Tab-separated table of C-alpha atoms and ligand atoms in Angstrom:
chain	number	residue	atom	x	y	z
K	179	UNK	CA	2.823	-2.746	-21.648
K	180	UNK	CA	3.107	1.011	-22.165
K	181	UNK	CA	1.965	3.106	-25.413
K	182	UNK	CA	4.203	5.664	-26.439
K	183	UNK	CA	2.122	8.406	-28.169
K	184	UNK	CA	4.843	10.474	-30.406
K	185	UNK	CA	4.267	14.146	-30.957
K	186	UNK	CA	2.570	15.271	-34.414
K	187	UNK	CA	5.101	15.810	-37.029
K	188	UNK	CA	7.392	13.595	-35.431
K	189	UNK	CA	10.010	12.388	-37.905
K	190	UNK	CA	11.369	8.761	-38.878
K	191	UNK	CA	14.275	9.815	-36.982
K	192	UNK	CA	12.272	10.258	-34.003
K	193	UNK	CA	10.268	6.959	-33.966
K	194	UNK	CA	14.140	5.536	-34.450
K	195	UNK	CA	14.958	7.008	-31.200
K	196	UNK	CA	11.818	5.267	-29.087
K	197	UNK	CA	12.263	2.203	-31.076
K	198	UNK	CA	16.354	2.125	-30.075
K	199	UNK	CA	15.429	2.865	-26.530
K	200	UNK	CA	13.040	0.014	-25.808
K	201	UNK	CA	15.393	-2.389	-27.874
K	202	UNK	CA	18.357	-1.419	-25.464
K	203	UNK	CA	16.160	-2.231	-22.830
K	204	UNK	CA	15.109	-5.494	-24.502
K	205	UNK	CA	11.600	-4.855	-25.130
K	206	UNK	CA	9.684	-5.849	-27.679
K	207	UNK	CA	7.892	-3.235	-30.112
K	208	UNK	CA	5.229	-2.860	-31.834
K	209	UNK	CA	4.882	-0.100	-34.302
K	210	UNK	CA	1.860	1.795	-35.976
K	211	UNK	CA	1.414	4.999	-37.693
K	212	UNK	CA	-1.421	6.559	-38.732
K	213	UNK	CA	-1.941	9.552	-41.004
K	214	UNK	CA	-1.388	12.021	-37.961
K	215	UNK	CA	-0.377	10.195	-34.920
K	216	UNK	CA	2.142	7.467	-34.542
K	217	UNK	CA	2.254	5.026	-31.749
K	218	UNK	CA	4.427	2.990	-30.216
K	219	UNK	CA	3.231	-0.139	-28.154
K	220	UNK	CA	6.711	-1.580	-25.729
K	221	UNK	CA	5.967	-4.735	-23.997
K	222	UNK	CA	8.224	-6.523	-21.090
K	223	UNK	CA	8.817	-6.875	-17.697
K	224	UNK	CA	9.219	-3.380	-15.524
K	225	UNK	CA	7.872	-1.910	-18.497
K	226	UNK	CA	6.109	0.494	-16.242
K	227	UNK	CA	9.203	1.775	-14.118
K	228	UNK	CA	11.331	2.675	-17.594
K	229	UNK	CA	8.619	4.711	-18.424
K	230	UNK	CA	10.109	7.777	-17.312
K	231	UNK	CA	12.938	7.515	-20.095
K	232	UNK	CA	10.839	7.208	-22.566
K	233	UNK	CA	8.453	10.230	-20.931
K	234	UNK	CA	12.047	12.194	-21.173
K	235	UNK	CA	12.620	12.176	-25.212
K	236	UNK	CA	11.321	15.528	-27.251
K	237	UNK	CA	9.882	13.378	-29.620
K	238	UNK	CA	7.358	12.005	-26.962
K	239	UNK	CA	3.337	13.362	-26.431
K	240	UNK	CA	2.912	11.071	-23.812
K	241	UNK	CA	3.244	7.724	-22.210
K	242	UNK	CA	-0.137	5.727	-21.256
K	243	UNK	CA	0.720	2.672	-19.225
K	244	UNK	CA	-1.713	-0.202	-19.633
K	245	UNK	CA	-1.618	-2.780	-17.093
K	246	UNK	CA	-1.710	-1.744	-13.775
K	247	UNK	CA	1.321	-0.693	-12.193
K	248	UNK	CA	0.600	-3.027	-9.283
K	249	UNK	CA	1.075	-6.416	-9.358
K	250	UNK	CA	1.254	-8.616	-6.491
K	251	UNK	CA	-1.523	-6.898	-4.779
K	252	UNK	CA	-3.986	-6.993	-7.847
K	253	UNK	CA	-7.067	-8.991	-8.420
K	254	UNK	CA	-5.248	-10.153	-11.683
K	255	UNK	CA	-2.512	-11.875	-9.746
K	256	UNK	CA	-4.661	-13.677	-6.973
K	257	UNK	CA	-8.250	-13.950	-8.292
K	258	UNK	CA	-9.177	-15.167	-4.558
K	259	UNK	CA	-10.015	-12.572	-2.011
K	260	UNK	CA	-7.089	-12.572	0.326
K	261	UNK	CA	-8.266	-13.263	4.279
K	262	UNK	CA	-6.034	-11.865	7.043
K	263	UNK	CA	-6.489	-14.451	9.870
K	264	UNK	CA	-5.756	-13.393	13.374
K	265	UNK	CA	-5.985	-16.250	15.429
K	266	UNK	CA	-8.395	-16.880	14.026
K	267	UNK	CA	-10.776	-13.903	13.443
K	268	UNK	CA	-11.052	-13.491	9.630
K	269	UNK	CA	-10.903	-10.508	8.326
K	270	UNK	CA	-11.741	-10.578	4.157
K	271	UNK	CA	-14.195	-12.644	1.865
K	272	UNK	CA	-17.202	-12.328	3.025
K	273	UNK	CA	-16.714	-11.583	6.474
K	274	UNK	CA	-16.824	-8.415	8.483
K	275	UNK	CA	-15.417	-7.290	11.625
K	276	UNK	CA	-15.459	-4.170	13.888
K	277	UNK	CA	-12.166	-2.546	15.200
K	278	UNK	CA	-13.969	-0.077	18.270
K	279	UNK	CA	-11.701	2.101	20.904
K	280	UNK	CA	-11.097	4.956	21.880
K	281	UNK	CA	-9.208	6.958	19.357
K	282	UNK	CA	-6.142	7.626	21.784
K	283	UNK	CA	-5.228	5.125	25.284
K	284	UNK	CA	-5.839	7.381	27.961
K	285	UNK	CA	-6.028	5.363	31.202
K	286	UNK	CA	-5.767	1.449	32.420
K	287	UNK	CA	-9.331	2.491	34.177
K	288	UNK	CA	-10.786	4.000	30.206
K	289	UNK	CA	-9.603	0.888	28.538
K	290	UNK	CA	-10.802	-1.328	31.396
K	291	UNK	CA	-14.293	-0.035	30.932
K	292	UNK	CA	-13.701	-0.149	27.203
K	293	UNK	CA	-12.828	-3.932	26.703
K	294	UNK	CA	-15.520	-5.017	29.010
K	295	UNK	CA	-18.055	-3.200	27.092
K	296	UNK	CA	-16.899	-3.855	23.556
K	297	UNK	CA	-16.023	-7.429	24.474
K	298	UNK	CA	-19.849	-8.155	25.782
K	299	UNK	CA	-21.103	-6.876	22.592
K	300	UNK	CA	-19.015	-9.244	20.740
K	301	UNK	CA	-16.188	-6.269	19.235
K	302	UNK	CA	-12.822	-9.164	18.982
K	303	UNK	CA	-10.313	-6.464	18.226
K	304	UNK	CA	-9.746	-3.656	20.051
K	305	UNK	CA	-8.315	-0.198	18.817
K	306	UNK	CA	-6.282	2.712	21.053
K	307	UNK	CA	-3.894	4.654	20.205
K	308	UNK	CA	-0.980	5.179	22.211
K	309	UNK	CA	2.101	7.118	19.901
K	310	UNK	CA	-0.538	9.539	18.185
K	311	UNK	CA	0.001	11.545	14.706
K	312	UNK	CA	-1.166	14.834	16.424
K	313	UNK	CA	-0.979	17.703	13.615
K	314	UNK	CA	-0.135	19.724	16.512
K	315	UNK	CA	3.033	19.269	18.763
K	316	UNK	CA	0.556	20.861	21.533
K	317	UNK	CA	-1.912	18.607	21.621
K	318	UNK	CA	-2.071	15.009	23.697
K	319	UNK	CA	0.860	12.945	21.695
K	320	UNK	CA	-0.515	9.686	23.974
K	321	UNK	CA	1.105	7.459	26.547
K	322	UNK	CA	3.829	5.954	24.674
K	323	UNK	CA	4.752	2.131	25.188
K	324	UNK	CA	2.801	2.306	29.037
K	325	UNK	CA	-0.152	3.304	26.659
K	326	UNK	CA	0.410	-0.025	24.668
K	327	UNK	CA	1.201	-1.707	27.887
K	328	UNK	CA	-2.328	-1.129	29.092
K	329	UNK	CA	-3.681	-2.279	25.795
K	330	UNK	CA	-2.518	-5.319	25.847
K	331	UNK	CA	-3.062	-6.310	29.331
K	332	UNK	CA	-6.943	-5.254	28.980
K	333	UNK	CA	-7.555	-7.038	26.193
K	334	UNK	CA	-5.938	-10.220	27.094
K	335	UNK	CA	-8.114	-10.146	30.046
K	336	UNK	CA	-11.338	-9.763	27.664
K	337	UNK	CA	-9.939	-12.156	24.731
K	338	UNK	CA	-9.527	-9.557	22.434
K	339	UNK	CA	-6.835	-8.719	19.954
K	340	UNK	CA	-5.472	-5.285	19.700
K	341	UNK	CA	-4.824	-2.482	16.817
K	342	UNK	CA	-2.484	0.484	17.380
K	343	UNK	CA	-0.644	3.007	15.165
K	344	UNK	CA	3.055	2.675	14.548
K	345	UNK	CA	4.742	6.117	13.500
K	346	UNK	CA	8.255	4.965	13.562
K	347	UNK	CA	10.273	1.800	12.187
K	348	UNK	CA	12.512	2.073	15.374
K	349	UNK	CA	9.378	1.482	17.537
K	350	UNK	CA	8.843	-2.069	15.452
K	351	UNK	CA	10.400	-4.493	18.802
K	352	UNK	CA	7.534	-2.798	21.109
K	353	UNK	CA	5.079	-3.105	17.977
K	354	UNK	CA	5.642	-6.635	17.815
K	355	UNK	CA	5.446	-7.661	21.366
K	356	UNK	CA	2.116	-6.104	22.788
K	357	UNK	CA	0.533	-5.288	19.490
K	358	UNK	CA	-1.609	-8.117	16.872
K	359	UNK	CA	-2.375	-5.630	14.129
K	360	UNK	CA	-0.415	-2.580	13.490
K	361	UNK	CA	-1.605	0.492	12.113
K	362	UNK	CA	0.037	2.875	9.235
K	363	UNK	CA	-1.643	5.713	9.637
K	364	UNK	CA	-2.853	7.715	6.697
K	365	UNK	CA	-0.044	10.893	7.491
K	366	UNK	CA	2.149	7.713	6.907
K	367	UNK	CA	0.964	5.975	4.105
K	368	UNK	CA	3.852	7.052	1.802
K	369	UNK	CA	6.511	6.715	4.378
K	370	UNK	CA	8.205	4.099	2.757
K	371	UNK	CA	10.682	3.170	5.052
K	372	UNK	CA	7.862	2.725	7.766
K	373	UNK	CA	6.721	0.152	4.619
K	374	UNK	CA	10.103	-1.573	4.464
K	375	UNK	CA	10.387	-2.052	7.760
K	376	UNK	CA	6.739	-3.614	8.080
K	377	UNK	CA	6.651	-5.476	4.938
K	378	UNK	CA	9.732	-7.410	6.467
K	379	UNK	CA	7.875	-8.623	8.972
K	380	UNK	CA	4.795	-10.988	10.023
K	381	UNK	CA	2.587	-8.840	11.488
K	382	UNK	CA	-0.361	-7.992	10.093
K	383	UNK	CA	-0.897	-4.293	8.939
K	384	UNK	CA	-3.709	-2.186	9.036
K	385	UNK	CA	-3.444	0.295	5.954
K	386	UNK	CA	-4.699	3.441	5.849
K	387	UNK	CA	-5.460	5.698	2.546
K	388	UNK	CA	-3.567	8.638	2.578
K	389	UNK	CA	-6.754	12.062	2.856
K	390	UNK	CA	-4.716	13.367	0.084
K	391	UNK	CA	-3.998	10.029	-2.305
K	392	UNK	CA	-5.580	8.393	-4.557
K	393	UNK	CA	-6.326	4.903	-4.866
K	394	UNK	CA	-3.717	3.720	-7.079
K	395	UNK	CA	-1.085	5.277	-4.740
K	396	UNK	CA	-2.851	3.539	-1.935
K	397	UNK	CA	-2.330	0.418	-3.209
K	398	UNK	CA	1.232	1.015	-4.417
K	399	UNK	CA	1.962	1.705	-0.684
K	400	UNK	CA	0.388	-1.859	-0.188
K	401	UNK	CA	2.511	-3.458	-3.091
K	402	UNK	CA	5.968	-1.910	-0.616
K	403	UNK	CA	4.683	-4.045	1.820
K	404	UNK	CA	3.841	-7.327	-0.543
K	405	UNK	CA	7.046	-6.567	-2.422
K	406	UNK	CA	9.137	-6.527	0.802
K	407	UNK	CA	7.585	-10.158	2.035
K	408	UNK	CA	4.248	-9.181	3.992
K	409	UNK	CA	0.585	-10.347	2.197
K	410	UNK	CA	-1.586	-10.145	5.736
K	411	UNK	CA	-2.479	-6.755	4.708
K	412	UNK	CA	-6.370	-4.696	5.609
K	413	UNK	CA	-6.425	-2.164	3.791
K	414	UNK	CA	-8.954	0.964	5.581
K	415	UNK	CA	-10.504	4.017	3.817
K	416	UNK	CA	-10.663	7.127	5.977
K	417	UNK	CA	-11.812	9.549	4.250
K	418	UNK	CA	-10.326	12.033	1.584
K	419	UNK	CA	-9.916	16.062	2.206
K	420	UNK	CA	-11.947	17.951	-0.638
K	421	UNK	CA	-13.578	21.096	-1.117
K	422	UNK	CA	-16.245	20.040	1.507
K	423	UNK	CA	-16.193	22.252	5.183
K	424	UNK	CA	-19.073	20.280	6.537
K	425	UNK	CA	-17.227	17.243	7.525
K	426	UNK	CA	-13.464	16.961	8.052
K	427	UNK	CA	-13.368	14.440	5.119
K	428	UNK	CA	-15.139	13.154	2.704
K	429	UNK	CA	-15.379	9.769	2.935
K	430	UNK	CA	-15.004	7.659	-0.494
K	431	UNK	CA	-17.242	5.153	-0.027
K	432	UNK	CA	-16.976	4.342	-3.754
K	433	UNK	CA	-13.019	2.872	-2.822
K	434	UNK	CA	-14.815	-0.428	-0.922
K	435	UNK	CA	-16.373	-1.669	-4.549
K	436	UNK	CA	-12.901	-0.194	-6.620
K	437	UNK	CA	-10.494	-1.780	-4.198
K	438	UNK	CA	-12.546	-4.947	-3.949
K	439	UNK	CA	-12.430	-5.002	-8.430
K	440	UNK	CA	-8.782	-4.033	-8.406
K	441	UNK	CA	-7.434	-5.837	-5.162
K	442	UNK	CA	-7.489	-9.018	-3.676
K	443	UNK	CA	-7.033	-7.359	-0.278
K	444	UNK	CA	-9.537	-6.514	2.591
K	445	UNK	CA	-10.988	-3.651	3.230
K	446	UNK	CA	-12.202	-1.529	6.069
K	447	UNK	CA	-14.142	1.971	7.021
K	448	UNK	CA	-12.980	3.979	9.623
K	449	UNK	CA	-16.526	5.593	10.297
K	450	UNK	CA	-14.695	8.390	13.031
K	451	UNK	CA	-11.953	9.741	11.296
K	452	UNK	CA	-14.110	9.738	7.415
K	453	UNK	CA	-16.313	12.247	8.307
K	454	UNK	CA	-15.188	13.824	11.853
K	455	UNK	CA	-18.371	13.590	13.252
K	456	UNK	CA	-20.526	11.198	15.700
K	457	UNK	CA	-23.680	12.127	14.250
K	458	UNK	CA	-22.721	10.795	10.463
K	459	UNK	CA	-21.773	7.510	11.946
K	460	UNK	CA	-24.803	5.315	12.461
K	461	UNK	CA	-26.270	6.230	9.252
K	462	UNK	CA	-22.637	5.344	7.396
K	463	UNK	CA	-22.399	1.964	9.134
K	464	UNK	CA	-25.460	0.908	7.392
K	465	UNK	CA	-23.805	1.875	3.810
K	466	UNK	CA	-20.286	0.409	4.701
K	467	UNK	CA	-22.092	-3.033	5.799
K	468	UNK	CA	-24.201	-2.322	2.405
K	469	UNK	CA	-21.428	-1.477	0.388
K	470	UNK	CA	-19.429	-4.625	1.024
K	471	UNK	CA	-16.578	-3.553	3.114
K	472	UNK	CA	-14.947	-6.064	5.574
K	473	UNK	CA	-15.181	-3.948	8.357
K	474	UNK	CA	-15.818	-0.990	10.397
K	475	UNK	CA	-13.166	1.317	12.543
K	476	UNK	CA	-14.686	3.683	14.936
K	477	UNK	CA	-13.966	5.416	17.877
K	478	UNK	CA	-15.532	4.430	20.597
K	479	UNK	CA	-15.306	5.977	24.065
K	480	UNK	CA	-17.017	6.093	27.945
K	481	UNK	CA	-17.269	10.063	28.053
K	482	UNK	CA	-16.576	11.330	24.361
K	483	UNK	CA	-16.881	15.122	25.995
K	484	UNK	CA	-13.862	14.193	28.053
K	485	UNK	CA	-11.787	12.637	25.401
K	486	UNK	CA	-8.119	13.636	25.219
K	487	UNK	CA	-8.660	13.343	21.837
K	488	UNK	CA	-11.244	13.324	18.810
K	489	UNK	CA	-14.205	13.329	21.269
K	490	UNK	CA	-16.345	14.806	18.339
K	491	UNK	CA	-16.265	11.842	16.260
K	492	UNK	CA	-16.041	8.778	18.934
K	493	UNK	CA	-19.455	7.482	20.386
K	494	UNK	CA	-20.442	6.652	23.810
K	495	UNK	CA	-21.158	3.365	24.555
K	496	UNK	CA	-25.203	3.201	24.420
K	497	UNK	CA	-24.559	4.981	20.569
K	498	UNK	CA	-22.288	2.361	19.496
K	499	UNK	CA	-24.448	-0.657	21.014
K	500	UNK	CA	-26.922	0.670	18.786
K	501	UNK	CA	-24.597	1.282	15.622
K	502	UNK	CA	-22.986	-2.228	16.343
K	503	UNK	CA	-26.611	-4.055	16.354
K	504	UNK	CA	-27.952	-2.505	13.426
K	505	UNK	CA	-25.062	-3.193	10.893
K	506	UNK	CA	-24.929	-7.099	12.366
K	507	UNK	CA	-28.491	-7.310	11.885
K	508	UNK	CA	-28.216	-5.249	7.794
K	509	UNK	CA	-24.998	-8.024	7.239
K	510	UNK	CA	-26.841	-11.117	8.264
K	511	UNK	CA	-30.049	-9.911	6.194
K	512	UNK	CA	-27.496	-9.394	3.483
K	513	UNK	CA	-27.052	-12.960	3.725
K	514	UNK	CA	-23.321	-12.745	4.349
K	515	UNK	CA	-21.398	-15.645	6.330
K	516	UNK	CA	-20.536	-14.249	9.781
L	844	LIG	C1	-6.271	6.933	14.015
L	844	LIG	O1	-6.906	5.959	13.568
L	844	LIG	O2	-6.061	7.088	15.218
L	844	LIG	C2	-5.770	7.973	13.093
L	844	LIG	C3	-4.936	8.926	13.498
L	844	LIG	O3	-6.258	7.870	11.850
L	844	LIG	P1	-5.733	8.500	10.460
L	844	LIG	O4	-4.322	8.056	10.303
L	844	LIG	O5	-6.679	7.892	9.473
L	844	LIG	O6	-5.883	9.991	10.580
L	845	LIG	MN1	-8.601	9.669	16.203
């Protein structure tokens, strides 16, 4: 349903016009006028996406939609929280989950050293990236499909499952074949195509919030990928840009509770790319285990000084044992099933 809010001093004439448009469209219409205002409610399907014509007549103030203008991934249309399963690793409900890696693949020896170490903490999936969104054309652009190559083969070796960035439809076939989770990345999160493509097939996709969207847009880029056949979607909060220099974003830690009232889908902190820095992790972790989320991202690496990229918000490994232990220990007091 949409209310049409006509202009004061609009005319009979011009309520004529509003009324003639929905009734072309076969809506239904229900009519009220007051001593200065008159208002039009239209109700029926795609209600919502007509709105524009009706936004279009002189006549009109303003159009104020009233159901949500997503559907499939709503709370309204599947009450249940939605759980991702991969292979069985659960990500939604009531569980949570750390995705921990470096933020870009840089070496088999780096990831080596990486699984082993996440894996004996108990990390299951395993982040790198390997074709990276680099705002600069100069800076490391990562290894490419060798980068997923390596991956893959670590983690296998450590039973873990892996999560990597896709930045290109045409680089789905290689997506599908070393990759468990793929990764829209937040510079991406509109790129509809990139939705198409990924909402046609089975994989499950890591969704990131655009640093300049809002929610609602967020999950319209998630309602692409329901729309187009895909429901094994995590959606992840990384932080907003705002006014604030301190920290690269801000994160929006009030999106876990919103998305979780509004969506059915999970939802996940990236704790690195939020804020920018290392030092605003560990205390985060504690809210985003507090907060309800599903699950933390962060970057994770054996020399963050060295790091080829993002070194300034990934954590060594002694750091991150730390983080990891504390927000188990804050979810099981929570009394959450593990
Ligand atoms: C990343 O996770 O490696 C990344 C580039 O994140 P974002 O898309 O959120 O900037
Ligand atoms: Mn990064």
């Amino acid at each position: 349903m949409v209310i049409v809010v006509l202009k004061p001093g609009s005319t009979e004439e011009d309520v004529d016009k509003v009324v003639e448009l929905a009734k072309k469209f076969g809506f239904d219409v229900n009519l009220s006028k007051g001593a200065e205002k008159t208002i039009v409610g239209i109700i029926g399907d795609s209600v919502y996406e007509r709105r524009g014509a009706f936004e279009s007549l002189n006549c009109v103030e303003e159009v104020i939609a009233v159901l949500k203008p997503f559907k499939l991934v709503s709370r309204e249309f599947h009450p249940q929280d939605t759980i991702v399963d991969i292979d069985g690793i659960k990500i939604g409900g009531k569980h949570f989950e750390f995705f921990a890696g470096p933020c870009a693949v840089e070496s088999m020896e780096q990831m080596e050293n990486e699984a082993k170490f996440l894996s004996s903490l108990g990390v299951k999936i395993l982040r790198g990236g390997a074709f990276k969104p680099r705002t600069s054309p100069y800076s490391f652009q990562g290894l490419g499909i060798r980068g997923l190559e390596i991956l893959k083969e670590v983690a296998n070796r450590y039973g873990m499952k892996v999560i990597s960035e896709m930045v290109a439809a045409e680089d789905f076939d290689v997506f599908e074949k070393y990759v468990d989770i793929i990764q829209v990345g937040a510079r991406n999160m509109q790129n509809f195509r990139l939705l198409e493509k990924l909402g046609k097939s089975g994989k499950p996709i890591f969704l990131k919030r655009g640093f300049m969207s809002t929610v609602e847009e967020w999950l319209l880029a998630a309602e692409y990928l329901f729309h187009h056949g895909n429901d094994k979607i995590i959606l992840c909060e990384r932080g907003i840009r705002t006014f604030e220099k301190y920290t690269r974003n801000t994160l929006d830690i009030s999106a876990v509770p919103l998305v979780k009232i509004l969506s059915h889908l999970p939802i996940v902190v990236d704790l690195s790319h939020s804020t920018g820095r290392r030092d605003l992790i560990p205390p985060l972790a504690k809210a985003v285990v507090a907060v309800g989320a599903n699950g933390a991202m962060v970057e994770v690496h054996p020399d963050p000084e060295k790091a080829l990229s993002d070194g300034q918000q990934s954590l060594n490994f002694q750091e991150f044992e730390k983080t990891y232990k504390t927000s188990m220990k804050i979810y099981k007091m929570l009394g959450v099933k593990a």
